[in-house]
Coordinates of C-alpha atoms and ligand atoms in Angstrom, one line a residue:
M170 CA 106.7 105.8 115.7
C171 CA 109.0 109.1 116.3
G172 CA 111.2 111.0 114.2
I173 CA 114.6 111.3 115.5
V174 CA 117.6 114.3 113.8
A175 CA 121.0 114.9 115.1
Y176 CA 123.5 117.0 113.9
I177 CA 127.2 117.4 114.9
G178 CA 129.6 119.6 112.5
P179 CA 131.1 122.9 111.6
K180 CA 127.5 124.8 110.9
P181 CA 125.0 126.1 113.9
A182 CA 123.2 122.8 114.6
L183 CA 119.4 124.1 115.5
P184 CA 118.4 125.2 112.4
I185 CA 119.3 122.0 110.8
V186 CA 117.7 119.8 113.4
I187 CA 114.4 122.1 113.5
S188 CA 114.2 121.5 109.6
G189 CA 114.9 118.2 109.8
L190 CA 112.1 117.5 112.7
K191 CA 109.7 119.1 110.1
R192 CA 110.6 116.9 107.7
L193 CA 109.6 113.8 110.0
E194 CA 106.6 115.2 111.5
S195 CA 104.7 112.5 109.8
R196 CA 106.3 110.3 112.0
G197 CA 104.5 111.6 115.1
Y198 CA 103.7 114.6 116.1
D199 CA 102.5 115.0 119.9
S200 CA 105.6 116.7 121.1
A201 CA 108.8 118.1 119.7
G202 CA 112.1 118.9 121.7
V203 CA 115.9 119.5 121.3
A204 CA 118.9 119.5 123.2
I205 CA 122.1 121.5 122.2
I206 CA 125.5 121.6 123.8
E207 CA 126.3 125.4 124.0
S208 CA 129.9 126.4 124.4
N209 CA 130.9 128.9 126.7
G210 CA 134.6 130.1 126.0
N211 CA 136.6 129.3 128.9
N212 CA 133.8 128.0 131.1
P213 CA 132.3 124.5 131.1
D214 CA 130.0 123.7 128.1
T215 CA 126.5 123.7 128.7
L216 CA 123.8 121.3 127.9
V217 CA 120.4 123.5 126.9
L218 CA 117.2 121.5 126.3
R219 CA 113.9 122.8 125.4
K220 CA 110.9 120.5 124.8
I221 CA 107.2 121.1 124.8
K222 CA 104.0 119.1 124.0
G223 CA 102.5 119.7 120.2
K224 CA 104.0 120.0 116.8
V225 CA 107.5 120.9 115.9
S226 CA 105.8 124.5 115.3
N227 CA 104.7 124.9 119.1
L228 CA 108.6 124.0 119.8
I229 CA 109.7 126.7 117.2
E230 CA 107.6 129.2 119.1
H231 CA 108.4 128.1 122.8
I232 CA 112.4 128.7 121.5
G233 CA 111.2 132.0 120.3
E234 CA 114.3 134.3 119.6
E235 CA 116.3 132.5 122.4
E236 CA 119.8 132.3 120.7
L237 CA 120.7 128.6 120.8
K238 CA 124.2 128.4 119.5
G239 CA 126.3 125.2 119.4
T240 CA 127.4 122.9 116.7
V241 CA 125.8 119.9 118.4
A242 CA 121.9 118.8 118.9
I243 CA 119.6 116.4 118.9
G244 CA 116.0 116.5 118.2
H245 CA 113.0 114.5 118.7
T246 CA 109.3 114.6 117.5
R247 CA 107.2 112.0 119.2
W248 CA 104.3 109.7 118.9
A249 CA 103.5 108.7 122.7
T250 CA 103.8 105.2 123.6
H251 CA 104.5 105.2 127.0
G252 CA 103.2 108.3 129.1
P253 CA 100.6 110.9 127.7
P254 CA 102.0 113.7 125.1
N255 CA 103.1 116.2 127.7
D256 CA 106.2 118.9 128.3
I257 CA 108.2 116.2 130.7
N258 CA 107.3 113.3 128.5
A259 CA 108.7 115.1 125.3
H260 CA 112.5 114.2 124.3
P261 CA 115.0 114.6 124.6
H262 CA 115.7 113.2 128.1
R263 CA 118.5 114.3 130.4
A264 CA 119.9 112.1 133.2
S265 CA 120.6 113.6 136.8
S266 CA 124.1 114.9 136.2
D267 CA 123.1 117.4 133.2
R268 CA 125.8 116.1 131.5
I269 CA 124.2 113.7 128.8
A270 CA 120.8 114.0 126.9
L271 CA 119.3 111.2 124.8
I272 CA 116.5 110.9 122.4
H273 CA 114.9 107.4 121.5
N274 CA 112.3 105.9 118.9
G275 CA 111.2 102.4 120.5
I276 CA 109.8 100.7 123.3
I277 CA 112.0 99.6 126.2
E278 CA 110.1 96.6 127.1
N279 CA 112.1 96.0 130.8
Y280 CA 111.9 99.6 131.4
S281 CA 109.9 99.2 135.1
T282 CA 112.5 96.9 136.1
I283 CA 115.4 98.9 135.4
K284 CA 113.8 101.8 136.7
K285 CA 113.3 100.2 139.9
T286 CA 117.2 99.5 140.2
L287 CA 117.4 103.1 139.7
H288 CA 115.4 104.6 142.2
N289 CA 117.4 102.4 144.5
R290 CA 120.6 103.8 143.3
G291 CA 119.3 107.1 143.8
H292 CA 118.2 108.4 140.3
A293 CA 115.2 110.8 140.1
L294 CA 113.2 110.1 137.2
L295 CA 110.8 112.5 135.8
S296 CA 108.6 111.3 133.4
D297 CA 106.7 108.7 132.6
T298 CA 108.5 107.3 129.4
D299 CA 110.6 104.6 129.3
S300 CA 113.4 106.3 127.3
E301 CA 114.3 108.4 130.5
V302 CA 115.1 105.2 131.9
L303 CA 117.6 104.5 128.9
V304 CA 119.6 107.6 129.6
H305 CA 120.0 107.2 133.5
L306 CA 120.9 103.8 132.8
I307 CA 123.5 105.0 130.5
E308 CA 124.7 107.6 132.9
E309 CA 124.4 105.3 136.1
V310 CA 127.1 102.5 133.7
M311 CA 129.0 105.2 132.7
I312 CA 129.6 107.0 136.3
S313 CA 129.8 103.8 138.3
G314 CA 131.7 102.1 135.8
K315 CA 134.3 104.8 135.3
M316 CA 133.7 104.0 131.1
S317 CA 133.8 106.3 128.0
L318 CA 129.9 107.3 127.0
G319 CA 130.6 104.7 123.9
N320 CA 131.1 101.8 126.0
A321 CA 128.7 102.7 128.8
V322 CA 126.2 102.9 125.7
R323 CA 127.0 99.6 124.8
V324 CA 126.9 97.9 128.5
A325 CA 123.7 99.6 129.0
L326 CA 121.9 98.5 125.9
K327 CA 123.2 94.7 126.7
Q328 CA 120.8 95.2 129.5
V329 CA 117.7 96.4 127.6
T330 CA 114.9 94.2 125.7
G331 CA 112.8 96.2 123.3
A332 CA 113.3 98.4 120.3
Y333 CA 115.3 101.5 120.4
A334 CA 116.9 104.0 118.1
I335 CA 118.8 106.2 120.0
V336 CA 121.2 109.6 119.8
I337 CA 122.9 110.6 122.6
I338 CA 125.0 114.2 123.1
D339 CA 127.4 114.5 125.9
R340 CA 128.7 118.0 127.3
E341 CA 132.0 116.3 128.1
N342 CA 132.4 115.5 124.8
P343 CA 131.0 117.9 122.5
T344 CA 132.7 116.4 119.4
T345 CA 131.1 113.2 119.5
L346 CA 127.6 111.8 118.9
I347 CA 126.7 108.4 119.8
A348 CA 123.7 106.4 117.7
A349 CA 122.5 103.0 118.3
R350 CA 119.7 101.0 116.9
K351 CA 117.7 97.7 117.5
S352 CA 114.1 97.4 115.4
S353 CA 113.8 100.7 114.5
P354 CA 115.3 102.7 112.1
L355 CA 118.2 104.9 112.1
V356 CA 120.5 106.5 109.0
I357 CA 123.7 108.5 109.3
G358 CA 124.4 111.2 106.7
L359 CA 128.1 111.7 105.9
G360 CA 128.6 115.1 104.8
E361 CA 131.6 116.8 102.7
D362 CA 132.4 119.2 105.3
G363 CA 132.8 116.3 107.9
A364 CA 129.5 116.9 109.4
Y365 CA 127.5 113.9 110.5
Y366 CA 123.6 114.1 110.2
V367 CA 121.7 111.0 112.0
A368 CA 117.7 110.6 111.4
S369 CA 114.9 108.0 111.6
D370 CA 114.6 107.9 107.4
A371 CA 116.6 110.0 104.8
T372 CA 114.2 112.8 104.3
P373 CA 116.2 115.3 106.8
I374 CA 119.7 114.3 105.6
I375 CA 118.8 114.8 101.4
P376 CA 119.4 118.4 101.5
Y377 CA 122.7 118.0 102.7
T378 CA 124.3 114.8 101.6
K379 CA 123.6 111.6 99.4
N380 CA 126.2 109.6 101.2
V381 CA 124.5 107.2 103.8
V382 CA 125.2 104.2 106.2
Y383 CA 122.3 102.6 107.5
L384 CA 122.6 101.2 110.9
N385 CA 121.8 97.7 111.6
D386 CA 120.4 96.0 114.8
E387 CA 122.3 96.0 117.7
E388 CA 125.1 98.1 116.2
I389 CA 126.3 101.5 118.0
A390 CA 127.9 104.3 115.7
T391 CA 130.3 106.7 117.5
L392 CA 130.3 110.1 115.2
D393 CA 133.6 111.9 116.0
L394 CA 134.5 115.1 114.5
D395 CA 138.4 114.4 115.1
K396 CA 138.4 110.4 115.0
G397 CA 135.8 109.8 112.2
L398 CA 132.8 107.4 112.2
K399 CA 133.3 104.2 114.1
I400 CA 130.4 101.3 114.4
R401 CA 130.7 98.5 117.0
T402 CA 128.1 95.8 117.5
V403 CA 126.5 95.5 121.0
S404 CA 128.8 92.3 121.9
N405 CA 131.5 94.6 120.9
K406 CA 132.6 93.4 117.2
T407 CA 133.7 96.2 114.7
V408 CA 131.6 96.7 111.8
I409 CA 133.2 98.5 108.6
P410 CA 130.5 101.4 107.8
E411 CA 128.9 100.2 104.5
I412 CA 128.4 103.8 102.6
Q413 CA 125.3 103.9 100.1
A414 CA 124.3 106.6 97.7
L415 CA 121.0 107.8 98.3
E416 CA 118.9 108.3 95.0
I417 CA 115.7 109.9 96.3
E418 CA 115.8 114.0 95.6
I419 CA 115.2 116.9 98.1
E420 CA 111.9 118.2 95.7
S421 CA 110.5 114.6 95.9
I422 CA 110.0 115.4 99.7
E423 CA 108.1 118.9 99.0
K424 CA 104.5 118.8 98.0
G425 CA 105.5 120.1 94.7
G426 CA 102.8 122.9 94.5
Y427 CA 99.5 120.4 95.9
D428 CA 97.8 121.3 98.9
H429 CA 98.7 118.1 100.7
F430 CA 101.0 115.6 100.4
M431 CA 98.5 112.9 99.8
L432 CA 97.1 114.8 97.0
K433 CA 101.1 114.9 94.9
E434 CA 100.9 111.3 96.3
I435 CA 97.8 110.3 94.3
F436 CA 98.7 112.5 91.3
E437 CA 102.3 111.0 91.3
Q438 CA 100.9 107.4 90.6
P439 CA 101.2 107.0 86.8
K440 CA 105.2 108.1 87.7
S441 CA 105.3 105.6 90.7
I442 CA 103.5 102.8 88.7
R443 CA 105.9 103.6 86.3
D444 CA 109.0 103.3 88.3
S445 CA 107.8 100.0 90.0
L446 CA 107.6 98.5 86.6
R447 CA 110.9 100.0 85.3
G448 CA 113.2 97.6 84.4
R449 CA 111.3 94.7 85.4
I450 CA 108.8 94.3 82.4
D451 CA 110.7 93.4 78.8
L452 CA 108.1 93.1 76.4
K453 CA 110.7 92.5 73.5
K454 CA 111.9 89.2 75.5
G455 CA 108.2 88.8 76.5
E456 CA 109.2 88.5 80.0
V457 CA 109.0 90.1 83.6
R458 CA 112.6 90.2 85.4
M459 CA 112.6 89.8 89.1
S460 CA 116.0 88.9 90.4
G461 CA 114.5 88.5 93.9
V462 CA 112.1 85.6 92.8
D463 CA 115.0 84.3 90.4
D464 CA 117.4 84.1 93.0
H465 CA 115.6 81.6 95.3
W466 CA 113.1 80.2 92.4
D467 CA 113.2 76.8 94.3
K468 CA 111.1 78.5 97.2
W469 CA 108.7 79.5 94.7
N470 CA 108.8 76.7 92.4
N471 CA 108.3 74.2 95.7
A472 CA 105.9 76.6 97.8
S473 CA 103.1 74.8 98.7
R474 CA 101.7 77.6 100.4
I475 CA 102.0 81.7 100.1
I476 CA 101.5 83.2 103.7
I477 CA 101.2 87.1 103.2
L478 CA 102.0 89.2 106.2
A479 CA 100.9 93.0 106.2
C480 CA 98.9 95.6 108.0
G481 CA 96.2 98.1 106.9
T482 CA 96.3 98.9 103.2
S483 CA 99.5 96.7 102.8
W484 CA 97.0 93.9 104.1
H485 CA 94.4 95.1 101.3
A486 CA 97.3 94.9 99.0
G487 CA 98.2 91.1 100.3
L488 CA 94.1 90.3 99.5
V489 CA 94.5 91.8 96.1
A490 CA 97.8 89.7 95.8
E491 CA 96.0 86.4 97.0
Y492 CA 93.4 86.7 93.8
L493 CA 96.3 87.3 91.5
F494 CA 98.8 84.3 92.9
E495 CA 95.6 81.9 93.0
E496 CA 94.6 82.5 89.8
F497 CA 97.8 82.9 87.9
A498 CA 100.2 80.5 90.0
R499 CA 97.8 78.2 91.3
I500 CA 99.5 78.6 94.9
P501 CA 97.4 78.6 97.5
V502 CA 97.4 82.1 99.4
E503 CA 96.6 83.1 103.0
V504 CA 96.7 86.4 103.8
E505 CA 97.4 87.1 107.2
Y506 CA 97.3 90.2 110.0
A507 CA 100.6 90.6 111.1
S508 CA 99.4 91.3 114.4
E509 CA 97.5 88.2 114.9
F510 CA 100.0 85.8 113.2
R511 CA 102.9 86.8 115.5
Y512 CA 100.8 85.6 118.7
R513 CA 98.5 83.0 116.9
N514 CA 101.2 80.2 117.4
P515 CA 100.6 79.9 113.6
I516 CA 101.6 76.5 111.8
I517 CA 104.1 77.4 109.4
R518 CA 105.6 74.8 107.3
K519 CA 109.2 74.9 105.6
D520 CA 107.9 74.9 102.0
D521 CA 105.8 77.9 102.9
L522 CA 106.5 81.0 101.1
V523 CA 106.1 84.2 103.2
I524 CA 105.4 87.4 101.5
A525 CA 105.6 90.5 103.9
I526 CA 104.6 94.0 102.8
S527 CA 105.0 97.1 104.1
Q528 CA 105.3 100.4 102.5
S529 CA 107.7 101.5 105.8
G530 CA 109.4 98.7 106.2
E531 CA 109.5 99.7 110.0
T532 CA 106.1 98.1 111.2
A533 CA 106.5 96.5 114.3
D534 CA 103.9 93.7 114.2
S535 CA 105.1 93.0 110.3
L536 CA 108.8 92.5 111.9
A537 CA 107.9 90.2 114.2
A538 CA 105.5 88.2 112.5
I539 CA 108.5 87.7 109.8
K540 CA 110.8 86.8 112.6
T541 CA 108.3 84.5 113.6
A542 CA 107.8 82.7 110.0
K543 CA 111.7 83.0 109.7
D544 CA 112.4 81.2 113.0
A545 CA 109.9 78.3 111.6
G546 CA 111.8 78.1 108.6
A547 CA 109.8 79.6 105.8
H548 CA 111.4 81.9 103.3
V549 CA 110.4 85.7 103.6
F550 CA 110.1 87.9 100.5
G551 CA 109.7 91.4 101.6
V552 CA 107.6 94.0 99.3
C553 CA 108.8 97.1 101.2
N554 CA 109.1 101.3 99.4
V555 CA 111.8 102.4 102.0
V556 CA 115.4 101.2 101.0
G557 CA 117.3 99.7 103.9
S558 CA 114.3 99.5 106.1
S559 CA 114.2 96.9 109.0
I560 CA 111.7 94.5 107.2
S561 CA 113.8 94.9 103.9
R562 CA 116.9 93.8 105.5
E563 CA 115.1 91.3 107.6
S564 CA 113.5 89.5 104.5
H565 CA 115.9 86.7 102.8
S566 CA 115.4 88.5 99.4
G567 CA 112.0 90.8 98.2
A568 CA 111.9 93.9 95.7
Y569 CA 111.1 97.2 96.3
T570 CA 108.0 99.3 95.2
R571 CA 109.8 102.3 94.0
A572 CA 106.8 104.7 94.7
G573 CA 109.5 107.4 96.5
P574 CA 109.0 108.8 99.8
E575 CA 105.0 108.5 100.9
I576 CA 104.9 111.4 103.4
G577 CA 101.1 111.5 103.7
V578 CA 99.9 109.1 106.6
A579 CA 97.2 107.6 104.2
S580 CA 98.9 105.0 101.8
T581 CA 98.3 106.0 98.2
K582 CA 100.9 105.3 95.9
A583 CA 102.4 102.9 98.1
F584 CA 99.4 100.7 97.6
T585 CA 99.1 100.6 93.9
S586 CA 102.9 100.4 93.5
Q587 CA 102.7 97.1 95.8
I588 CA 99.9 95.6 93.5
A589 CA 101.9 96.1 90.5
V590 CA 105.0 94.7 91.7
L591 CA 102.7 91.8 93.3
T592 CA 101.0 91.6 89.7
M593 CA 104.5 91.2 88.1
I594 CA 105.8 88.5 90.7
A595 CA 102.1 86.7 90.2
L596 CA 102.5 86.9 86.3
H597 CA 106.3 85.6 86.4
V598 CA 105.7 83.1 88.8
G599 CA 102.6 81.6 86.8
V600 CA 104.2 81.0 83.5
K601 CA 107.3 80.1 85.0
K602 CA 105.7 77.1 86.6
G603 CA 103.7 76.5 83.5
K604 CA 100.2 77.5 85.2
L605 CA 99.8 80.6 83.1
P606 CA 99.6 80.1 79.3
R607 CA 102.4 82.2 77.9
E608 CA 100.2 84.1 75.4
R609 CA 97.8 85.1 78.1
F610 CA 100.8 86.1 79.8
L611 CA 102.1 88.4 77.2
R612 CA 99.3 89.9 77.1
L613 CA 98.6 90.7 80.7
I614 CA 102.4 92.3 81.0
S615 CA 101.9 94.5 77.9
E616 CA 98.4 95.6 79.5
L617 CA 100.0 96.0 82.6
N618 CA 102.8 98.3 81.2
G619 CA 99.9 100.3 79.9
I620 CA 98.6 100.9 83.2
P621 CA 100.7 104.2 84.1
E622 CA 98.6 105.9 81.1
L623 CA 95.3 104.7 82.4
V624 CA 95.8 105.7 85.7
T625 CA 96.8 109.4 84.0
K626 CA 92.8 108.9 82.4
V627 CA 91.5 108.3 86.0
L628 CA 92.8 111.3 87.3
K629 CA 91.6 113.6 84.7
Q630 CA 88.2 113.1 86.5
A631 CA 89.3 114.8 89.7
E632 CA 87.3 117.4 89.6
L633 CA 84.1 115.4 88.7
I634 CA 84.8 113.0 92.0
D635 CA 85.3 116.6 94.1
S636 CA 81.6 117.5 92.8
I637 CA 80.6 114.2 94.2
A638 CA 82.3 114.3 97.5
A639 CA 80.7 117.6 98.5
E640 CA 77.8 115.5 98.6
F641 CA 78.8 113.6 101.7
T642 CA 80.8 115.7 103.9
E643 CA 78.0 115.4 106.4
S644 CA 77.6 111.4 106.1
I645 CA 78.3 109.8 109.6
N646 CA 78.8 106.1 108.0
A647 CA 79.3 104.9 104.2
L648 CA 79.3 101.3 102.8
Y649 CA 81.8 100.4 100.1
L650 CA 81.1 96.8 98.3
G651 CA 82.9 95.0 95.5
R652 CA 83.6 91.4 94.6
G653 CA 86.4 89.4 93.4
Y654 CA 89.4 91.5 92.7
Q655 CA 87.4 94.8 93.8
F656 CA 86.6 93.3 97.3
P657 CA 90.2 94.4 98.8
V658 CA 89.6 97.7 97.0
A659 CA 86.1 97.9 99.0
L660 CA 88.2 97.3 102.0
E661 CA 90.8 99.7 100.9
G662 CA 88.3 102.4 99.8
A663 CA 86.7 102.3 103.2
L664 CA 89.7 102.9 105.1
K665 CA 90.8 105.9 103.3
L666 CA 87.7 107.3 104.2
K667 CA 87.8 106.3 108.0
E668 CA 91.3 107.5 108.5
I669 CA 91.3 110.8 107.1
S670 CA 88.0 112.0 107.5
Y671 CA 86.7 110.2 110.4
I672 CA 83.6 108.9 109.0
H673 CA 82.7 105.7 109.7
A674 CA 83.1 103.2 106.6
E675 CA 82.9 99.5 105.7
G676 CA 84.2 97.3 103.2
Y677 CA 82.2 94.4 102.2
P678 CA 82.0 91.8 99.6
A679 CA 79.0 93.0 97.3
A680 CA 77.4 89.4 97.9
E681 CA 77.3 90.0 101.8
M682 CA 75.0 92.6 101.9
K683 CA 72.1 90.1 102.4
H684 CA 74.0 88.5 105.5
G685 CA 73.4 91.7 107.6
P686 CA 74.6 94.9 106.2
I687 CA 71.5 95.6 104.2
A688 CA 70.1 96.7 107.2
L689 CA 71.7 99.8 107.3
I690 CA 70.4 101.0 103.9
D691 CA 68.5 104.0 104.0
E692 CA 68.5 107.5 102.0
K693 CA 71.0 108.7 103.9
L694 CA 73.6 106.2 103.9
P695 CA 76.4 106.7 100.8
V696 CA 77.0 103.2 99.3
V697 CA 80.3 102.8 96.9
F698 CA 79.9 100.1 94.4
I699 CA 82.9 99.2 92.3
A700 CA 81.7 97.6 89.4
P701 CA 83.9 97.1 86.3
K702 CA 82.8 94.8 83.6
D703 CA 84.5 91.3 85.0
D704 CA 83.2 88.1 85.6
V705 CA 81.0 88.9 88.6
Y706 CA 79.8 92.2 86.5
E707 CA 75.9 90.8 86.4
K708 CA 76.1 89.9 90.0
V709 CA 77.3 93.0 91.4
L710 CA 74.4 94.6 89.1
S711 CA 71.8 92.6 91.2
N712 CA 73.7 94.0 94.3
I713 CA 73.2 97.7 93.3
Q714 CA 69.8 97.2 92.4
E715 CA 68.8 95.7 95.6
V716 CA 70.4 98.7 97.2
K717 CA 68.6 100.8 94.9
A718 CA 65.3 99.8 95.9
R719 CA 65.9 100.4 99.5
G720 CA 66.9 104.2 98.5
G721 CA 70.9 103.8 99.2
R722 CA 72.1 106.8 97.6
L723 CA 74.6 104.8 95.2
V724 CA 78.1 106.2 93.8
V725 CA 79.2 103.2 91.4
V726 CA 82.7 103.0 89.4
V727 CA 82.0 101.6 86.2
T728 CA 83.9 100.7 83.5
E729 CA 83.6 103.7 80.8
G730 CA 80.7 103.4 78.4
D731 CA 78.8 100.8 80.6
K732 CA 75.4 102.4 80.7
E733 CA 73.5 99.7 82.6
A734 CA 75.4 100.2 85.9
A735 CA 75.6 104.0 85.4
S736 CA 71.7 104.2 84.8
L737 CA 71.0 102.9 88.3
A738 CA 73.7 105.4 90.0
D739 CA 73.3 108.5 91.7
Y740 CA 77.0 109.5 91.0
V741 CA 78.8 107.6 88.5
I742 CA 83.1 107.4 87.8
E743 CA 84.3 105.7 85.1
V744 CA 87.7 103.8 84.7
P745 CA 88.9 102.3 81.5
R746 CA 88.4 99.0 80.4
C747 CA 91.0 96.5 81.6
D748 CA 91.8 93.0 82.4
A749 CA 90.1 92.2 85.8
S750 CA 93.1 91.2 87.5
L751 CA 94.8 95.0 86.7
A752 CA 91.6 96.8 87.4
P753 CA 92.4 97.3 91.3
L754 CA 95.2 99.7 90.2
L755 CA 92.6 101.8 88.2
T756 CA 89.6 101.4 90.6
S757 CA 91.5 102.3 94.1
I758 CA 92.2 105.9 92.6
P759 CA 89.0 107.4 92.8
L760 CA 88.4 106.1 96.1
Q761 CA 91.6 107.9 97.0
L762 CA 90.2 111.2 95.4
L763 CA 86.8 110.5 97.1
S764 CA 88.1 110.1 100.7
Y765 CA 91.0 113.0 100.1
K766 CA 88.4 115.6 99.0
I767 CA 85.9 114.8 101.7
A768 CA 88.2 115.1 104.2
V769 CA 89.6 118.4 102.8
L770 CA 86.0 119.6 102.7
R771 CA 85.5 118.5 106.4
G772 CA 88.5 120.5 107.5
C773 CA 90.6 117.6 108.3
N774 CA 94.0 117.3 108.8
V775 CA 94.6 115.1 105.7
D776 CA 98.5 114.5 105.9
Q777 CA 98.8 114.3 109.8
P778 CA 94.8 112.6 110.7
R779 CA 94.6 112.4 114.3
N780 CA 95.9 109.4 116.3
L781 CA 97.5 108.3 113.3
A782 CA 101.2 108.2 112.6
K783 CA 102.8 107.2 109.0
S784 CA 104.4 104.3 110.7
V785 CA 103.8 102.2 113.4
T786 CA 106.6 100.7 114.7
V787 CA 105.4 100.3 118.5
E788 CA 102.7 97.3 118.9
Ligands
LIG253 C1 97.3 103.2 105.1 O1 96.7 104.4 104.4 C2 97.8 103.4 106.8 N1 98.1 104.4 107.0 C3 97.9 102.1 107.5 O2 97.1 101.4 107.4 C4 99.4 101.4 106.9 O3 98.8 100.7 105.7 C5 99.9 100.2 107.8 O4 99.9 101.0 109.2 C6 100.8 99.3 107.0 O5 102.0 100.2 107.2 P1 103.3 100.0 106.6 O6 102.8 99.3 104.8 O7 104.3 100.9 106.3 O8 103.9 98.7 107.3

């Protein structure tokens, strides 16, 4: 995943592009660069590139006091896919004639074939990247075909297989930007002063305008200060731009006084869950409103199976949904890692209903898995957090999680918002299919509606959790155990810890301990049990006793007032009592805080953990 920003308009371009790159750094941060067209009075304009390995801060230092003037620029912050992070592989890339420069997010799958052809035509490519091939191909087509840049981009992209979000500037046409996308996101902002902004998502655009156009796959936009915005497809069809008004505010992407975006997002969960529920639970009428479900009710009513496709934390939300749909709607559910599903030649039936879960809506494996399911005739329902994202637009129907921008690489509020939305859908489908008794439905939607206030209560234990975290900063392993609805929470707690503190952690069904992991137990190993009062509580209690008998260091998340489990624990965290099906919305919070604090105490980069990016748009 990389971050792309571009500007063309009346103002100096560099500061706009640089501040935009900072807002996108969570998408990739192993190298960064800018290209700007400098006007030189009566002499030809010059195309200036500055790029370097490392973060945007390195780029800023590298540019230093140099006065890079110019009102059209492109910028890029990279997460390496082809070629190691270094200055040469950093974007932008220019072609041989030094006339055009390009930034790219995605993967050009046939780049080595194209590279050979370009070599044979005398192009000297300097980097190991697939992106540089693209800029040389465009130049080759433009010069040999005597075409405009816009047409050359279109003809060149017809030769390309793979994913791209690109922006190109042309020294000989300094009033024009060209942008195009396929399977990687690109948003265009329309400034009141006639300026145009292009970015991988809306966050760099928000400070300047709320009017945006989301480019769709295989669309090429020409942003011309004189002629305006024009969009054509790679197959040369005209597209009328659909201007949308952005609803996210600039402050929503600042840290808001917290040390890290992740902590801000953990504490935003009462609000983000409330926003996910808003307008969808009607206690007066006793109903859940989910138009994305009702508009395709036949697909849900006739579904013989639900297949859930996701990755990472979203996959854990999918596991919670498996328990929800099987309990309330009595529909068999299979939860699949999208990366496995897409290559396994899966059996997909026309009456399968697929739920795709993705915070970013851009995860390459999830997007590809959806296409596999759609090709087989399944109905795809998307649960995404980013409006206008590829997965949301690839799905037949869906529901947004409305958690707001999630900047921290470790997903927190998106996870609980995914669960809130999936819970509403499972309850709605269950009662509508007559599988869930109405009086239980009414009780559950009322309790769900009250969850944000209970989350606020859980967050009040942050200091206690900080003190527990201090006990485990030197740990090298950890075990997370839970049963039933708490098994996915155990997996999620373990993922949180390992991805931001770099401590190895494993989540397991508590009963599985006897089948191997119990050999790991010793006085050094932290064992986190999630043990709220539910139907399997007594069984979990026995598992806790087994660990205690072997000297494990026990952190136990219990229902408030539960003295029995607490008496066995070294450290106790209480959560308010609630229905077992809603408990993941509460029990996952302490595990987020625990991993956050351990990571901070270990001096880890919490918002941008090593090797990770916020959205994995490459395989
Ligand atoms: C979550 O903490 C991780 N950063 C990661 O596993 C993430 O959930 C996964 O990459 C899926 O992303 P998506 O929800 O945007 O598809």
